[in-house]
Amino acid sequence: MPTLASATVGARLWLLVEYAGPWPSHLESFDLPEDVSELVRRALDRGVRPQLIRRPGRRARQREQGMRVLVAHGEGPAPWLASGFVAGPDDLDLDALVAGVVPESCILEDEPVFLVCTHAKRNACCARIGLPLARTLAENLPGRVWETSHVGGDRYAANLVCLPHGIFYGSMSQAAAIAAANAYRSGEVILDRFRGRAGIPEPLQAVEHFARAHTGECSVGAVAVESSRSDGDVTEAIVRCGDTRLQVVVEPSAFRAPCGTACAETITTYRLVSLDRLTPVRYATPALT
């Protein structure tokens, strides 16, 4: 089943709240303790993606010194991740996050974090496949892995999200998750089971995917859409891929889901219509002094 161009579009800013209690099927139902619900509400009001998180394996008791939170800013050329403990919702400045500033109650993290969806109340497959994957990944990357609530795309379970960039992978095996996490720690993506980068429209996720596949460019930050236009269902874009510029044209394509796949009989993916190399990217040479 193709996974490309399926990352969650509305997620460039993230709020992760550690909560060891039961997770409701939908966070927006606010069926949570008052302080957690208020954080989720404030995040949604500001266009921030809220996620509940907990450590893989044995359930730990909630810490008494407050709530552990992580915030991620995935926009721009230098995404960042920060963490902290807050006594309550008023101690976390989400407006700072929206402005691209680290909230005063948090400190920058120098290592990425990895989220594995294990949200059983949303989809049983996420827990059945995601729980063992999360435990294995946590053994390989101690302290950097969290189980998380629904991330979007249940049919792609097990889902892996790499923050702060918001890199999505789906249909992950344990070996594939370890490889993807290690690649991300080195600043690269692996196209196998790559769903795309969150916060980017799906057609442009497809454009970036095909540009990477054509050039072999793996660096997370080396691919960027310079311009795009749509004519009906067809999307044409100019994309920079390392030192190369490409004109990429894609269009939607319906894929019949395998028997037993949850949520849909057909899945919309994208196919490559055309790809052409343009003039190389030229950089100005600094004047000698």
Coordinates of C-alpha atoms in Angstrom, one line a residue:
M1 CA 0.0 0.0 0.0
P2 CA 1.5 3.4 -1.0
T3 CA 2.3 5.7 1.9
L4 CA 3.6 8.8 0.0
A5 CA 2.0 12.2 0.4
S6 CA -0.1 11.2 3.5
A7 CA 1.4 13.2 6.3
T8 CA -0.9 15.3 8.4
V9 CA -1.3 18.7 6.6
G10 CA -2.3 20.8 9.6
A11 CA 0.7 20.2 11.9
R12 CA 3.7 22.5 11.9
L13 CA 3.5 23.4 15.6
W14 CA 3.2 20.7 18.2
L15 CA 2.4 20.4 21.9
L16 CA 3.1 17.1 23.6
V17 CA 1.6 16.5 27.1
E18 CA 2.7 13.5 29.1
Y19 CA -0.4 11.9 30.5
A20 CA -0.4 8.3 31.9
G21 CA -4.1 8.1 32.4
P22 CA -6.6 6.7 29.9
W23 CA -6.8 8.6 26.6
P24 CA -10.2 9.5 25.1
S25 CA -10.8 8.5 21.5
H26 CA -10.8 12.2 20.5
L27 CA -8.7 14.8 22.3
E28 CA -11.2 17.6 21.3
S29 CA -13.8 15.9 23.4
F30 CA -11.8 17.3 26.4
D31 CA -12.6 14.1 28.4
L32 CA -9.4 14.6 30.4
P33 CA -8.3 16.2 33.7
E34 CA -9.1 19.9 33.7
D35 CA -5.4 21.1 33.4
V36 CA -4.7 18.7 30.5
S37 CA -8.0 19.6 28.8
E38 CA -7.2 23.3 29.1
L39 CA -3.8 22.9 27.5
V40 CA -5.3 20.9 24.6
R41 CA -8.0 23.6 24.2
R42 CA -5.4 26.4 24.1
A43 CA -3.3 24.5 21.6
L44 CA -6.3 24.0 19.3
D45 CA -7.3 27.6 19.5
R46 CA -3.8 28.6 18.3
G47 CA -3.4 26.1 15.5
V48 CA -1.0 24.0 17.5
R49 CA -1.3 20.2 17.2
P50 CA -1.8 18.7 20.6
Q51 CA -0.7 15.1 21.4
L52 CA -0.8 13.0 24.6
I53 CA 2.3 11.0 25.2
R54 CA 3.6 8.4 27.6
R55 CA 6.7 6.3 28.0
P56 CA 6.6 2.9 26.2
G57 CA 6.2 -0.2 28.4
R58 CA 5.0 -0.2 32.0
R59 CA 2.7 2.7 32.9
A60 CA 4.4 5.2 35.2
R61 CA 2.6 7.2 37.8
Q62 CA 2.1 10.9 37.0
R63 CA 4.8 13.1 38.4
E64 CA 3.9 15.3 41.3
Q65 CA 6.1 18.3 40.2
G66 CA 3.7 19.1 37.4
M67 CA 3.1 18.2 33.8
R68 CA 5.9 17.3 31.4
V69 CA 5.4 19.1 28.1
L70 CA 7.3 19.2 24.9
V71 CA 6.8 21.8 22.2
A72 CA 8.1 21.6 18.6
H73 CA 8.3 24.4 16.0
G74 CA 8.5 22.7 12.6
E75 CA 8.4 25.8 10.4
G76 CA 11.3 27.5 8.6
P77 CA 14.8 26.3 7.9
A78 CA 15.7 25.5 11.5
P79 CA 13.0 23.6 13.3
W80 CA 13.4 23.2 17.1
L81 CA 12.2 21.2 20.0
A82 CA 12.0 22.2 23.7
S83 CA 10.7 20.6 26.9
G84 CA 9.9 21.5 30.5
F85 CA 7.6 20.9 33.5
V86 CA 4.7 23.2 34.1
A87 CA 2.4 23.5 37.2
G88 CA -0.6 24.3 35.0
P89 CA -1.8 25.7 31.7
D90 CA -0.9 29.3 32.6
D91 CA 2.8 28.4 32.9
L92 CA 3.2 27.5 29.3
D93 CA 3.3 30.4 26.8
L94 CA 1.9 28.9 23.6
D95 CA 1.8 32.3 22.0
A96 CA 5.6 32.2 22.2
L97 CA 5.6 28.9 20.3
V98 CA 3.4 30.4 17.6
A99 CA 5.8 33.3 17.3
G100 CA 8.7 30.9 16.9
V101 CA 10.1 31.6 20.3
V102 CA 11.0 29.0 23.0
P103 CA 8.5 29.4 25.9
E104 CA 10.3 30.6 29.1
S105 CA 9.2 27.4 31.0
C106 CA 11.0 25.2 28.4
I107 CA 14.6 24.6 27.4
L108 CA 15.8 23.5 24.0
E109 CA 16.5 19.9 23.3
D110 CA 19.5 18.9 21.3
E111 CA 18.2 15.5 20.2
P112 CA 15.0 14.6 18.3
V113 CA 12.1 12.7 19.7
F114 CA 10.1 9.9 18.1
L115 CA 6.4 9.3 18.4
V116 CA 4.7 6.0 17.8
C117 CA 0.9 6.0 17.7
T118 CA -0.6 3.5 20.1
H119 CA -4.0 5.0 20.4
A120 CA -6.2 1.9 20.9
K121 CA -9.5 3.8 21.5
R122 CA -9.0 5.4 18.0
N123 CA -7.9 2.3 16.2
A124 CA -7.1 -1.1 17.7
C125 CA -4.4 -1.7 15.0
C126 CA -2.4 1.3 16.3
A127 CA -2.1 -0.4 19.7
R128 CA -1.6 -3.9 18.4
I129 CA 1.2 -3.0 16.0
G130 CA 2.4 0.2 17.6
L131 CA 3.0 -1.0 21.2
P132 CA 5.7 -3.6 20.4
L133 CA 7.3 -1.2 17.9
A134 CA 7.5 1.6 20.5
R135 CA 9.1 -0.7 23.1
T136 CA 11.7 -1.9 20.6
L137 CA 12.5 1.6 19.4
A138 CA 12.8 2.8 23.0
E139 CA 15.3 0.1 23.8
N140 CA 17.5 1.4 20.9
L141 CA 17.0 5.1 21.7
P142 CA 16.5 5.4 25.5
G143 CA 14.6 8.5 26.6
R144 CA 13.8 9.7 23.0
V145 CA 10.7 7.6 22.2
W146 CA 7.1 8.2 23.3
E147 CA 3.8 6.4 22.7
T148 CA 1.3 9.0 21.4
S149 CA -2.3 9.6 20.7
H150 CA -3.8 9.6 17.2
V151 CA -1.4 11.2 14.6
G152 CA -3.6 10.7 11.5
G153 CA -3.7 7.8 9.0
D154 CA -4.8 4.8 11.0
R155 CA -4.6 2.7 7.9
Y156 CA -0.8 3.2 7.9
A157 CA -0.3 1.7 11.3
A158 CA 2.3 1.5 12.8
N159 CA 2.9 5.2 12.4
L160 CA 6.2 6.9 13.3
V161 CA 6.6 10.7 13.6
C162 CA 10.1 12.3 13.9
L163 CA 10.1 15.7 15.6
P164 CA 10.8 18.6 15.3
H165 CA 10.6 18.4 11.5
G166 CA 7.3 16.4 11.5
I167 CA 8.6 13.6 9.3
F168 CA 6.0 10.9 9.0
Y169 CA 6.5 7.2 8.3
G170 CA 3.8 4.5 8.0
S171 CA 3.3 0.7 7.8
M172 CA 6.5 0.4 9.9
S173 CA 8.2 -2.8 11.0
Q174 CA 10.5 -2.7 14.0
A175 CA 13.6 -2.8 11.7
A176 CA 12.2 -0.1 9.4
A177 CA 11.5 2.2 12.4
I178 CA 15.0 1.8 13.8
A179 CA 16.5 2.6 10.4
A180 CA 14.3 5.6 9.9
A181 CA 15.0 7.0 13.4
N182 CA 18.8 6.6 12.9
A183 CA 18.6 8.2 9.5
Y184 CA 16.7 11.2 11.0
R185 CA 19.2 11.6 13.8
S186 CA 21.8 11.9 10.9
G187 CA 19.7 14.6 9.2
E188 CA 18.3 12.3 6.5
V189 CA 15.1 10.6 5.4
I190 CA 14.5 7.2 4.0
L191 CA 11.9 7.0 1.2
D192 CA 10.8 3.5 2.0
R193 CA 7.5 3.9 3.9
F194 CA 8.0 7.7 4.0
R195 CA 4.6 9.4 4.3
G196 CA 5.9 13.0 4.0
R197 CA 6.5 16.1 6.1
A198 CA 3.6 17.4 8.2
G199 CA 2.3 20.9 7.4
I200 CA 2.8 20.7 3.7
P201 CA -0.2 20.2 1.3
E202 CA -0.4 16.6 0.0
P203 CA 0.3 17.4 -3.7
L204 CA 3.5 19.2 -2.6
Q205 CA 4.4 16.2 -0.4
A206 CA 4.2 14.1 -3.5
V207 CA 6.3 16.6 -5.5
E208 CA 9.0 16.4 -2.9
H209 CA 8.8 12.6 -2.8
F210 CA 9.3 12.2 -6.5
A211 CA 12.1 14.8 -6.6
R212 CA 13.9 12.8 -3.9
A213 CA 13.4 9.5 -5.7
H214 CA 14.7 11.0 -9.0
T215 CA 17.8 12.6 -7.5
G216 CA 18.6 10.4 -4.6
E217 CA 18.6 13.4 -2.3
C218 CA 18.2 12.2 1.4
S219 CA 19.0 15.3 3.4
V220 CA 16.0 16.5 5.4
G221 CA 16.4 20.2 4.5
A222 CA 17.8 19.9 1.0
V223 CA 14.4 19.8 -0.8
A224 CA 12.1 22.8 -1.1
V225 CA 9.2 23.8 -3.4
E226 CA 10.0 27.2 -4.9
S227 CA 6.7 27.7 -6.6
S228 CA 3.6 25.8 -7.5
R229 CA 0.3 26.1 -9.3
S230 CA -2.8 23.8 -9.7
D231 CA -5.0 23.3 -12.7
G232 CA -7.9 21.2 -11.6
D233 CA -6.4 18.1 -9.9
V234 CA -3.0 18.5 -11.6
T235 CA -0.3 20.2 -9.6
E236 CA 2.9 21.6 -11.2
A237 CA 5.8 22.7 -9.1
I238 CA 9.3 24.0 -9.3
V239 CA 11.4 22.3 -6.7
R240 CA 15.0 22.7 -5.5
C241 CA 16.7 19.5 -4.7
G242 CA 20.2 20.0 -3.5
D243 CA 22.0 21.8 -6.4
T244 CA 19.3 20.8 -8.9
R245 CA 16.0 22.4 -9.9
L246 CA 13.2 20.3 -11.2
Q247 CA 9.8 20.8 -12.8
V248 CA 7.5 18.2 -11.3
V249 CA 3.9 17.5 -12.3
V250 CA 1.6 15.2 -10.2
E251 CA -2.0 14.2 -10.1
P252 CA -4.2 12.2 -7.7
S253 CA -4.5 8.5 -8.2
A254 CA -7.0 6.1 -6.5
F255 CA -5.5 3.0 -5.0
R256 CA -7.7 0.0 -4.0
A257 CA -6.9 -0.8 -0.4
P258 CA -6.0 -4.5 0.4
C259 CA -8.7 -6.6 1.8
G260 CA -9.0 -6.0 5.6
T261 CA -7.6 -2.5 5.5
A262 CA -9.5 -0.3 8.0
C263 CA -11.2 3.0 7.2
A264 CA -11.5 3.0 3.4
E265 CA -11.9 0.7 0.4
T266 CA -9.9 3.1 -1.8
I267 CA -7.0 5.4 -0.9
T268 CA -6.1 8.5 -2.7
T269 CA -2.4 8.7 -3.5
Y270 CA -0.5 10.6 -6.2
R271 CA 1.2 9.6 -9.4
L272 CA 4.0 11.3 -11.3
V273 CA 2.9 12.9 -14.6
S274 CA 6.2 14.3 -15.6
L275 CA 9.6 15.4 -14.2
D276 CA 12.1 17.6 -16.0
R277 CA 15.5 19.0 -14.9
L278 CA 15.9 22.7 -15.2
T279 CA 19.0 24.8 -15.1
P280 CA 21.3 24.1 -12.1
V281 CA 21.0 26.3 -9.0
R282 CA 23.7 28.9 -9.2
Y283 CA 25.1 30.6 -6.1
A284 CA 26.7 34.0 -6.2
T285 CA 30.5 33.9 -5.6
P286 CA 31.5 36.3 -2.9
A287 CA 33.8 39.2 -4.0
L288 CA 37.5 38.8 -3.1
T289 CA 38.9 41.5 -0.8

